[in-house]
Tab-separated table of C-alpha atoms in Angstrom:
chain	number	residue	atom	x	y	z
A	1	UNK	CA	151.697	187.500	61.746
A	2	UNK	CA	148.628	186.040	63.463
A	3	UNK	CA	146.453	188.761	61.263
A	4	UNK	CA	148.300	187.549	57.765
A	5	UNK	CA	147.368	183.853	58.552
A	6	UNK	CA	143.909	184.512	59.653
A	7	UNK	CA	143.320	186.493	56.867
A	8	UNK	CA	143.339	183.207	54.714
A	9	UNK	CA	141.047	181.212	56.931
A	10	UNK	CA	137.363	180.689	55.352
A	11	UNK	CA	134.673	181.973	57.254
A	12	UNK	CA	133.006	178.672	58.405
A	13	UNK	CA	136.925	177.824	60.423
A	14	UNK	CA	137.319	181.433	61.383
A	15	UNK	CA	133.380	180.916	63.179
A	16	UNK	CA	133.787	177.574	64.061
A	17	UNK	CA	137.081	179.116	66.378
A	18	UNK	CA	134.729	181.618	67.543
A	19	UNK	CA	132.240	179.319	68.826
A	20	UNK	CA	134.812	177.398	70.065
A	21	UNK	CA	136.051	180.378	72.241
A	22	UNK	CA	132.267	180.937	72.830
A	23	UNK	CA	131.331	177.787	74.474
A	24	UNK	CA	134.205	177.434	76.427
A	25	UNK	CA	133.765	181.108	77.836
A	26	UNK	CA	130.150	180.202	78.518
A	27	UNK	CA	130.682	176.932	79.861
A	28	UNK	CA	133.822	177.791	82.689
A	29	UNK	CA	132.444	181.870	83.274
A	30	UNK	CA	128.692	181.229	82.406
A	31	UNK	CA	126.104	182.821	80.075
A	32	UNK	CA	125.391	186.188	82.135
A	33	UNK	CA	129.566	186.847	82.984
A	34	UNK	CA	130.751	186.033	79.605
A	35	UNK	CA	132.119	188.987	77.881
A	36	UNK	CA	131.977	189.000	74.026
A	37	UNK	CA	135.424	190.877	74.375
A	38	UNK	CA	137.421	187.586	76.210
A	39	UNK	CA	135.561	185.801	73.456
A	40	UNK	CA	137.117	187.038	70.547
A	41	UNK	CA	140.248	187.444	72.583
A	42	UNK	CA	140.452	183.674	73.023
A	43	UNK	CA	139.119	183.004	69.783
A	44	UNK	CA	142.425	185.544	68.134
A	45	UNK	CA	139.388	187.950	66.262
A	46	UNK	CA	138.591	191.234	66.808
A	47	UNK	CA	134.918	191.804	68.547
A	48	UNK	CA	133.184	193.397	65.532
A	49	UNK	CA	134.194	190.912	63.777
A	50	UNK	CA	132.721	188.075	66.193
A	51	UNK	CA	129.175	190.540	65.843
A	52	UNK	CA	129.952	190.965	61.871
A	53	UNK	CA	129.341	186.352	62.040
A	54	UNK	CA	127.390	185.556	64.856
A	55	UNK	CA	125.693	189.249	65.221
A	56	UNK	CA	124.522	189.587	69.013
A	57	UNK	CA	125.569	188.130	71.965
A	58	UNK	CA	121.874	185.788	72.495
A	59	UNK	CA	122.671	184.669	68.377
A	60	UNK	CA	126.505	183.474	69.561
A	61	UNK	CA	124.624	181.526	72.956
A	62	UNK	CA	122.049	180.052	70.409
A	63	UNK	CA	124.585	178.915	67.792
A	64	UNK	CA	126.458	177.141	71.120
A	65	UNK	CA	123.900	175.185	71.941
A	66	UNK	CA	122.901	174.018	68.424
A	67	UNK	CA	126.544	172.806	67.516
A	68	UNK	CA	127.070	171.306	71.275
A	69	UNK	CA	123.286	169.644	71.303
A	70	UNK	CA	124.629	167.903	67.175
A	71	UNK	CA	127.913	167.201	68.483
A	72	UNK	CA	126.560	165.080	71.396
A	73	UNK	CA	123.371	163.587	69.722
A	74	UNK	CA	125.500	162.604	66.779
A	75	UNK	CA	128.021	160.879	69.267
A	76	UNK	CA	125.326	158.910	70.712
A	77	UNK	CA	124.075	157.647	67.642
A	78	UNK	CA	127.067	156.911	66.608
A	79	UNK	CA	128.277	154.885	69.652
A	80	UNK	CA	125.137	152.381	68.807
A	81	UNK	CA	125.695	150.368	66.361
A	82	UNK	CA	123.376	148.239	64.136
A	83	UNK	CA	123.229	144.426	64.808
A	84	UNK	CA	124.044	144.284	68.243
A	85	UNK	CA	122.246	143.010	71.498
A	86	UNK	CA	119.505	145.456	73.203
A	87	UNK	CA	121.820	145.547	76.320
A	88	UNK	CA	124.764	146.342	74.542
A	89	UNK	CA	123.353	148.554	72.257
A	90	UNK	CA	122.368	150.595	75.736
A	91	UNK	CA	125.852	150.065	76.864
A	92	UNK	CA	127.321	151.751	73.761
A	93	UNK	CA	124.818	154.201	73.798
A	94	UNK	CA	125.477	155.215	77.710
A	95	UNK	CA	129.224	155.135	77.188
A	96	UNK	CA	129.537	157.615	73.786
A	97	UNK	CA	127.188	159.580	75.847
A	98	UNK	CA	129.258	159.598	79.031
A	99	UNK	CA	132.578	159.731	76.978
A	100	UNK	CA	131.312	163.016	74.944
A	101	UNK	CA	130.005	164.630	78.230
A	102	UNK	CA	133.704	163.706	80.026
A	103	UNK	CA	135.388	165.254	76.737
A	104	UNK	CA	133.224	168.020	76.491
A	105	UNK	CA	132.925	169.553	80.186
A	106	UNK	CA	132.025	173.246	78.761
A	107	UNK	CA	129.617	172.179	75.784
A	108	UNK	CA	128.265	170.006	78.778
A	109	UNK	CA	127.948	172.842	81.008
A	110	UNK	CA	126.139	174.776	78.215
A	111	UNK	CA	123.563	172.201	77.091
A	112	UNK	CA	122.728	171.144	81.134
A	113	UNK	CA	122.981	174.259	82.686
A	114	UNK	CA	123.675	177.580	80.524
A	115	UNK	CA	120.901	176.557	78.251
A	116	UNK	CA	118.715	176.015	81.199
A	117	UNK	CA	119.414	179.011	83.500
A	118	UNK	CA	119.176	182.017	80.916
A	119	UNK	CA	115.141	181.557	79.680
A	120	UNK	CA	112.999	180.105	77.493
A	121	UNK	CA	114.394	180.857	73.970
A	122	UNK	CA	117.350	178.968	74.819
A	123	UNK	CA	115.973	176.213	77.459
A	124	UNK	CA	113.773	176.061	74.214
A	125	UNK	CA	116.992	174.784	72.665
A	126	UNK	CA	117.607	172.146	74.965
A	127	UNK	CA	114.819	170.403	75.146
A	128	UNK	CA	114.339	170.005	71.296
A	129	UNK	CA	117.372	168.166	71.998
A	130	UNK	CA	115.981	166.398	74.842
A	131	UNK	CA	112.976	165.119	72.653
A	132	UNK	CA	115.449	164.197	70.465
A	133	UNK	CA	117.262	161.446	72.824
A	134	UNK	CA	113.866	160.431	73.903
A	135	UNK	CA	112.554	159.483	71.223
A	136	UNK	CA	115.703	157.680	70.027
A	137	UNK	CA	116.026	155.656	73.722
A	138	UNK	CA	112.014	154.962	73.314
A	139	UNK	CA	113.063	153.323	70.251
A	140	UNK	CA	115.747	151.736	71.624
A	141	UNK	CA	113.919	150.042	74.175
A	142	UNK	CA	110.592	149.152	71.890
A	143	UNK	CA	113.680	146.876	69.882
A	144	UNK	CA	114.761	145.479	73.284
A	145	UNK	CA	111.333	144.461	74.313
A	146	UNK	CA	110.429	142.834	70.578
A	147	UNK	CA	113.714	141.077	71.222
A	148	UNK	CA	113.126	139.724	74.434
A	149	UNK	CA	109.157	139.160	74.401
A	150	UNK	CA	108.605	138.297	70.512
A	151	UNK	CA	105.487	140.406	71.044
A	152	UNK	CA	105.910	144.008	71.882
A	153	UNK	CA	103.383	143.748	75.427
A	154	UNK	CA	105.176	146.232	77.417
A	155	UNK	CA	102.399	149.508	77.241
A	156	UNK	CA	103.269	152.641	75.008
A	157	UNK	CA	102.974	154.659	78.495
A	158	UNK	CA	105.135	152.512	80.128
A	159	UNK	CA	108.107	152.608	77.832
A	160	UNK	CA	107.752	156.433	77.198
A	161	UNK	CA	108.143	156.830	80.976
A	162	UNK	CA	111.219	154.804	81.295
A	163	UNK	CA	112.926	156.525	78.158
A	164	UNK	CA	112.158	159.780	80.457
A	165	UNK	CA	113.327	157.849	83.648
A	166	UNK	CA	116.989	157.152	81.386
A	167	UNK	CA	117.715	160.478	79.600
A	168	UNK	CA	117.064	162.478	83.183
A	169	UNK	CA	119.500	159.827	85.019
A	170	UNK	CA	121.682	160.589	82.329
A	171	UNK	CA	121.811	164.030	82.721
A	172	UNK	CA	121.732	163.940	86.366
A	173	UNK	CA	125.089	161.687	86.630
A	174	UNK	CA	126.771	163.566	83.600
A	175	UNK	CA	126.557	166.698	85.746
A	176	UNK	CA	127.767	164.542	88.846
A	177	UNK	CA	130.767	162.489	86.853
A	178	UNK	CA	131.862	165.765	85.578
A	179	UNK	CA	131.612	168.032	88.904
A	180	UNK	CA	133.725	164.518	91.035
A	181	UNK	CA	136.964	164.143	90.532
A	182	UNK	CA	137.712	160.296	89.924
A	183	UNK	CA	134.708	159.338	88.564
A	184	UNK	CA	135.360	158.731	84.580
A	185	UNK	CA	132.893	158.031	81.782
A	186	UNK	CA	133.076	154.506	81.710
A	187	UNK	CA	132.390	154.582	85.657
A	188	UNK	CA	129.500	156.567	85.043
A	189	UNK	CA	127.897	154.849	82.154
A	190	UNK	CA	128.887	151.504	83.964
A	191	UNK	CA	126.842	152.904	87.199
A	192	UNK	CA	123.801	153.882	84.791
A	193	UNK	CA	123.878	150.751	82.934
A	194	UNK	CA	123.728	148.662	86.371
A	195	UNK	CA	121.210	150.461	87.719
A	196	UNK	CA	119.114	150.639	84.437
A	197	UNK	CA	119.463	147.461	82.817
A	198	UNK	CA	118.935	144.952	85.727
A	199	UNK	CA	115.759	146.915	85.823
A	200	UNK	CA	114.706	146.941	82.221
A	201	UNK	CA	116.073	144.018	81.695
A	202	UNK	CA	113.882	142.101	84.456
A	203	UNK	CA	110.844	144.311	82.336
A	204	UNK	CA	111.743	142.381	79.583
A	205	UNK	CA	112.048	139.371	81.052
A	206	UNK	CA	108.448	140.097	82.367
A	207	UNK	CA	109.450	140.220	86.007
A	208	UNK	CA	108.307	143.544	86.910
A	209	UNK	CA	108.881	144.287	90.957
A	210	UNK	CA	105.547	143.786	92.087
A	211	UNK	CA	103.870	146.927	94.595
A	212	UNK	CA	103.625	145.192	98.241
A	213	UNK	CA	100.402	144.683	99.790
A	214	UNK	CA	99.413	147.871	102.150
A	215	UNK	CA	100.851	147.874	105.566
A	216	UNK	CA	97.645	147.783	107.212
A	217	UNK	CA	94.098	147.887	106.514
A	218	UNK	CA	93.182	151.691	107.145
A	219	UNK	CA	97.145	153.161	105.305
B	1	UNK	CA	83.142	192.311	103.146
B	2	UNK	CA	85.757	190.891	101.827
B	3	UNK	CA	87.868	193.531	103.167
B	4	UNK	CA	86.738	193.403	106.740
B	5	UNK	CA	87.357	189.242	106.761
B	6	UNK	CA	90.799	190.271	105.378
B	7	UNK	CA	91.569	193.097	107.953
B	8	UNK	CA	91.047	190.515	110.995
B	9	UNK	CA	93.546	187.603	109.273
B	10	UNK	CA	96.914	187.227	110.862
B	11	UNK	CA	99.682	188.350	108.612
B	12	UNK	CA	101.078	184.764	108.184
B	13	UNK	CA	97.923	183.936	107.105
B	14	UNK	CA	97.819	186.418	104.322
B	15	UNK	CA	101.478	185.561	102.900
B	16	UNK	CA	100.434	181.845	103.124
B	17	UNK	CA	97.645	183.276	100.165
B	18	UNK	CA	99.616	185.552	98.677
B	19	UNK	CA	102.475	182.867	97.788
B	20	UNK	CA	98.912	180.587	96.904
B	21	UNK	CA	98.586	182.878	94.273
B	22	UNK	CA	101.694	183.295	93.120
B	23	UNK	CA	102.887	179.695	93.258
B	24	UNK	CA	99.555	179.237	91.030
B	25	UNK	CA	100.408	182.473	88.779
B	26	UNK	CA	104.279	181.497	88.084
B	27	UNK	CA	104.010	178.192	87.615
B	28	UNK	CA	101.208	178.482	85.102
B	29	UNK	CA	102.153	181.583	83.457
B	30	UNK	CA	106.197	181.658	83.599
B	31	UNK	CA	107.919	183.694	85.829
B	32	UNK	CA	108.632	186.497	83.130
B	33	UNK	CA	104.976	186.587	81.996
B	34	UNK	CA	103.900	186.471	85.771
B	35	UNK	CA	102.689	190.052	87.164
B	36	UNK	CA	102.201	191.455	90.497
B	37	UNK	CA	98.936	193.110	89.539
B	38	UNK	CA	97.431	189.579	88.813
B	39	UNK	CA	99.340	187.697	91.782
B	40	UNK	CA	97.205	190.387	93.963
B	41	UNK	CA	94.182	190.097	92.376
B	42	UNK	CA	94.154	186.131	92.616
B	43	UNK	CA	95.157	186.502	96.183
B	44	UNK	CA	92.353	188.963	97.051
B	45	UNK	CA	94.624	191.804	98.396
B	46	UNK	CA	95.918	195.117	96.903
B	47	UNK	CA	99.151	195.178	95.213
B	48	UNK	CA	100.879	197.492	97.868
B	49	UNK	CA	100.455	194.901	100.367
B	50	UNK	CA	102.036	192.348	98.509
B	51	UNK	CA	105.094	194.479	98.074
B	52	UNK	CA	104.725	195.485	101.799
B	53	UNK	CA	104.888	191.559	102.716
B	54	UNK	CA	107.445	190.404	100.268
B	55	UNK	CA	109.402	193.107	99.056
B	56	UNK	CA	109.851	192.761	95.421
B	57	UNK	CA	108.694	189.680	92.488
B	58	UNK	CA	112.426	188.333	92.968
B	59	UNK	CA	111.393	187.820	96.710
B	60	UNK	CA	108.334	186.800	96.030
B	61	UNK	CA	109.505	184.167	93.536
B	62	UNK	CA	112.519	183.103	96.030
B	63	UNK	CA	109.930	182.465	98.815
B	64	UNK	CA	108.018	180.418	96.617
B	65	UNK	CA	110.448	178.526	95.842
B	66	UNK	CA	111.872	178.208	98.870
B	67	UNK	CA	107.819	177.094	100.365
B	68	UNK	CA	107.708	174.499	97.260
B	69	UNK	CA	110.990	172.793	98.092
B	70	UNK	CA	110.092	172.538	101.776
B	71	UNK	CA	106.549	170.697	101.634
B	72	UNK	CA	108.297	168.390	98.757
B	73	UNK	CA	111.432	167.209	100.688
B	74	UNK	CA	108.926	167.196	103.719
B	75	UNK	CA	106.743	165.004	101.460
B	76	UNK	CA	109.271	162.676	100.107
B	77	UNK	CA	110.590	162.067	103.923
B	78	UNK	CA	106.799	161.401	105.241
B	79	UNK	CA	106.471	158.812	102.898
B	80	UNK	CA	109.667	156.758	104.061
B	81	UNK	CA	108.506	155.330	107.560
B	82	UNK	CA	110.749	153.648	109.829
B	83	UNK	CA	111.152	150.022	109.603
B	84	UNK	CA	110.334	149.288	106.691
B	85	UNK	CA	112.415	146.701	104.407
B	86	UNK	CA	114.338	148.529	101.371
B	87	UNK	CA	112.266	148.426	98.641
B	88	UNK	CA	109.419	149.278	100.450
B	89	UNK	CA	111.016	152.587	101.580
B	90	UNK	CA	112.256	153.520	98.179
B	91	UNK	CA	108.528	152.692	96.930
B	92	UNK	CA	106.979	154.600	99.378
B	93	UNK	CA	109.368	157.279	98.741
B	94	UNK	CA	108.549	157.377	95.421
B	95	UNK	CA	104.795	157.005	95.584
B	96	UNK	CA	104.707	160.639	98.039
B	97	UNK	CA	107.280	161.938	95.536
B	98	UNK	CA	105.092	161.735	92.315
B	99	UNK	CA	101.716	162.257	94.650
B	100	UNK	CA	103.162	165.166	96.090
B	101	UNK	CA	104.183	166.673	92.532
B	102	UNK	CA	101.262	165.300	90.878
B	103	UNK	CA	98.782	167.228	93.463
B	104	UNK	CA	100.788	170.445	92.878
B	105	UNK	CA	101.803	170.436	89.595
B	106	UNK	CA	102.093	174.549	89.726
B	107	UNK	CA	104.539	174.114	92.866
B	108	UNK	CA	106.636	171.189	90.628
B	109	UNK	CA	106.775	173.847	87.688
B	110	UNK	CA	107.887	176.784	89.643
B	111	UNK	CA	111.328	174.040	90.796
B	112	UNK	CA	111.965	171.883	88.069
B	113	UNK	CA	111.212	174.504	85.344
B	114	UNK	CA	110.483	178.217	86.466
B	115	UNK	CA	113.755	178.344	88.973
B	116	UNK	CA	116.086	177.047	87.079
B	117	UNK	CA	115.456	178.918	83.608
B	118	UNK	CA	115.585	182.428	85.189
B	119	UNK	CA	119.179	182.756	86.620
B	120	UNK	CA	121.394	181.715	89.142
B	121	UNK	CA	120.234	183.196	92.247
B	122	UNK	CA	116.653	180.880	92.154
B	123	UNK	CA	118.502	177.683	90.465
B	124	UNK	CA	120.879	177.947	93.543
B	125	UNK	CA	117.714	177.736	96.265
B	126	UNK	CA	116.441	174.648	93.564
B	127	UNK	CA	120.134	172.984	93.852
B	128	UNK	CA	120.330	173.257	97.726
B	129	UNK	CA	117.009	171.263	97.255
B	130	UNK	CA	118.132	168.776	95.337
B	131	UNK	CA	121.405	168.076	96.893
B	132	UNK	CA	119.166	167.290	99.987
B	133	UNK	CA	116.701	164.946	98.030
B	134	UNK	CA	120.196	163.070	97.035
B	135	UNK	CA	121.834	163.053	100.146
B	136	UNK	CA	118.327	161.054	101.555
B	137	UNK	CA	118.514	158.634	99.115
B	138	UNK	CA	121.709	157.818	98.915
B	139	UNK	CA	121.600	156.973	102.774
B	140	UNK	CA	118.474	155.118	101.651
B	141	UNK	CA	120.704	153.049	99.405
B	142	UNK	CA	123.351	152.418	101.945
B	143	UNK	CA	120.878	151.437	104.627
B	144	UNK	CA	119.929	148.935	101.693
B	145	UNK	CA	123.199	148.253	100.532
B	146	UNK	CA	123.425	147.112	104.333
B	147	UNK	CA	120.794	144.920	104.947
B	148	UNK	CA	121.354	143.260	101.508
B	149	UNK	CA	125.341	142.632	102.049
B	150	UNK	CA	125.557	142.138	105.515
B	151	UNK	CA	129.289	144.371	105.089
B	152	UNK	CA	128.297	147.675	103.173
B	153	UNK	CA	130.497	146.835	100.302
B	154	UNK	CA	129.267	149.095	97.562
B	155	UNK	CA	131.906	151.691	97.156
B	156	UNK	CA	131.067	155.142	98.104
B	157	UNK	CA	131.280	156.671	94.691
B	158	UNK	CA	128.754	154.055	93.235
B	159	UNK	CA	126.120	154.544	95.615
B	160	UNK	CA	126.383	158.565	94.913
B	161	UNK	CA	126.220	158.011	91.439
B	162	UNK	CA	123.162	155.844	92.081
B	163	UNK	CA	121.332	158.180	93.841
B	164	UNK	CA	121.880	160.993	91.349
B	165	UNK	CA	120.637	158.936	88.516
B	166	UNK	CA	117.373	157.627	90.377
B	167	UNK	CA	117.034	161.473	91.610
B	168	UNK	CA	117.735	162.642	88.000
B	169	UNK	CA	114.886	160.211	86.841
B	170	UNK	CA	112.447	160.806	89.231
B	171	UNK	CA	112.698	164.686	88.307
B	172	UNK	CA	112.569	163.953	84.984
B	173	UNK	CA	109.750	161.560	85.188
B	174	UNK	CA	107.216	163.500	87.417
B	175	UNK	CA	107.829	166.515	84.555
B	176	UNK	CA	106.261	164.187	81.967
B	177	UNK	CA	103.437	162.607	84.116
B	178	UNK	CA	102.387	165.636	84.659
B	179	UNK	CA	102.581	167.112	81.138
B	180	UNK	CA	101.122	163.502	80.223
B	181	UNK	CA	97.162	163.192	80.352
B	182	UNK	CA	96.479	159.839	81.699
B	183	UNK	CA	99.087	159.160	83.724
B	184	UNK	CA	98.388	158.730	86.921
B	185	UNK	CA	101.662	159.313	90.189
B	186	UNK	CA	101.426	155.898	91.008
B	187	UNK	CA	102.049	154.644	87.530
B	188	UNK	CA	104.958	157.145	87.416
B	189	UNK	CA	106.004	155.606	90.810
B	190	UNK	CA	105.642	152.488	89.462
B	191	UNK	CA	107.195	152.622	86.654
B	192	UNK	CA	110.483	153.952	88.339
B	193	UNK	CA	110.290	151.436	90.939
B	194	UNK	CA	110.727	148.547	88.182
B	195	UNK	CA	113.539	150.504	86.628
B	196	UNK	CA	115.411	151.095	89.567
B	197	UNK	CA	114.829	148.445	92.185
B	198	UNK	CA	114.877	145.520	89.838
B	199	UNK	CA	118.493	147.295	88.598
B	200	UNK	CA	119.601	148.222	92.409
B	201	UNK	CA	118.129	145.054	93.586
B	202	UNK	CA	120.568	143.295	91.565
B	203	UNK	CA	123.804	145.232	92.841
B	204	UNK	CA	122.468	144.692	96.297
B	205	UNK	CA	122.246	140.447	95.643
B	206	UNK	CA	126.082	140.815	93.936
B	207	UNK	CA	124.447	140.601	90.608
B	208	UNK	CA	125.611	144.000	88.701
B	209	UNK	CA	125.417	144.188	85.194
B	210	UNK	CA	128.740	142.933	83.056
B	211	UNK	CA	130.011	144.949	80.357
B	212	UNK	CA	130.185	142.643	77.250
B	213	UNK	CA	133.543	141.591	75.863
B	214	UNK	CA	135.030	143.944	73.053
B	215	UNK	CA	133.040	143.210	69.599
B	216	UNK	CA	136.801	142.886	67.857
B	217	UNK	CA	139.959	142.728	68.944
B	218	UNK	CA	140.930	146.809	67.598
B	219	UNK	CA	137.414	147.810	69.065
């Protein structure tokens, strides 16, 4: 019965099931234990015909990580919405972020870790996603600072560094919120926003903390 | 001549140039790309003897690692003397943190990068570090949260969530100073110090960020 019905699925659901199987296996057994035979047992295929789509093992990891890294770059942008407020614009931002990451624990697992752990092709993956949130937090916060200053004075250098200084707390606490129980997303992306905002919001507000004078004379 | 300084050098003093060179050879050339023939030659000594010493590249590599994440946590918990107020700790924290990775940018590679793309075994010894690194600051942020409150009110889960996203950020941070010309560890220390302090100096006065109000009332 389940053959007959699958038999009138198109291709793109019968792979998109796959990969579904694929990134869950991945995600909860990791890249190295994952068997291409529970896969296409979970996913309700035979194996040859998970190689006949997705054709080797390293081709079904890749395809993972390119569907999980547009799912959750897609959410993001999404969450931000034109029109609003720098800070809430972040807030929306951190919250689709933490939300998709909460929703998502296996594609998580495969973007933060997976991806990471099994070489460079795939960490290659990654960090073309990385980039990717970079440069869209950069240009979040170059829009926060022309809100908040008229002029844009903060240095190209210095806002590059604290788009770096967001997307790696980002990652760190998605990791964290998803590993603790009791922590949700909007705990996490309320914990992010405090720490972050205060602080880029006194940037705007051109109150940087200032570097205390040396302890002594010879330090 | 070489060979007759070498033959009267302590064996600790040999491994101690032996994991010189292949700190230096991994971090620059990838562990996969890395060989043992050019790890000896840098080092001055015969490949046999490396393999004598350390056994094997995955040894080799684990010892690095395990060296690298040493001298860094020893680093980081130089830099925070004793009685010093709270945002002079966390800045002086910082400064040795991007210093220290900064002056050994092959030793920063082989953690943040070459350990944790080549399997679980060497991203565990790179997580044992890091859990350490959080654990430090997080007391650093209750020691804060301390002074700042009088009563340590800052629940338990916020302050560990804290100090994974300033740990996330530093990581993150020192990866692109260092891949960054011009950018010099205390502008990278700097720069995270008026993200996070400003932010965490807030919660510490009582003055966290508020979420805004819903945009609509079906938002």
């Amino acid at each position: 019965m389940g053959a007959v019905k699958n038999k009138r699925m198109p291709r793109a659901v019968r792979e998109q099931q796959m990969l579904d199987a694929a990134v869950r296996t991945f995600g909860q057994r990791g890249y190295r234990s994952a068997s291409m035979d529970e896969i296409a047992d979970l996913a309700g295929v035979s194996k040859p015909l998970v190689y006949l789509y997705l054709n080797s093992k390293e081709d079904l990891f890749t395809a993972c990580i390119r569907r999980e890294a547009v799912a959750l770059t897609a959410a993001v942008r999404a969450g931000v919405g034109p029109g609003l407020t720098a800070d809430r614009q972040l807030w929306e931002g951190l919250r689709a972020f933490f939300t998709h990451t909460a929703q998502n624990p296996d594609g998580w697992s495969v973007l933060h870790r997976q991806a990471r752990t099994h070489g460079e092709p795939f960490a290659a993956e990654v960090a073309a996603m990385r980039e990717e949130l970079v440069a869209f937090v950069t240009e979040l916060i170059l829009v926060a600072a022309r809100e908040a200053h008229r002029d844009p004075s903060l240095p190209e250098h210095e806002v590059a560094g604290l788009a770096e200084a967001l997307v790696g707390a980002a990652e760190s606490l998605a990791a964290w919120a998803n590993a603790t129980p009791g922590v949700s997303a909007k705990q996490a992306a309320a914990t992010l926003m405090n720490f972050a905002w205060a602080g880029l919001g006194g940037l705007m507000e051109n109150r940087p903390w200032s570097p205390p004078p040396p302890l002594d004379s010879h330090g």
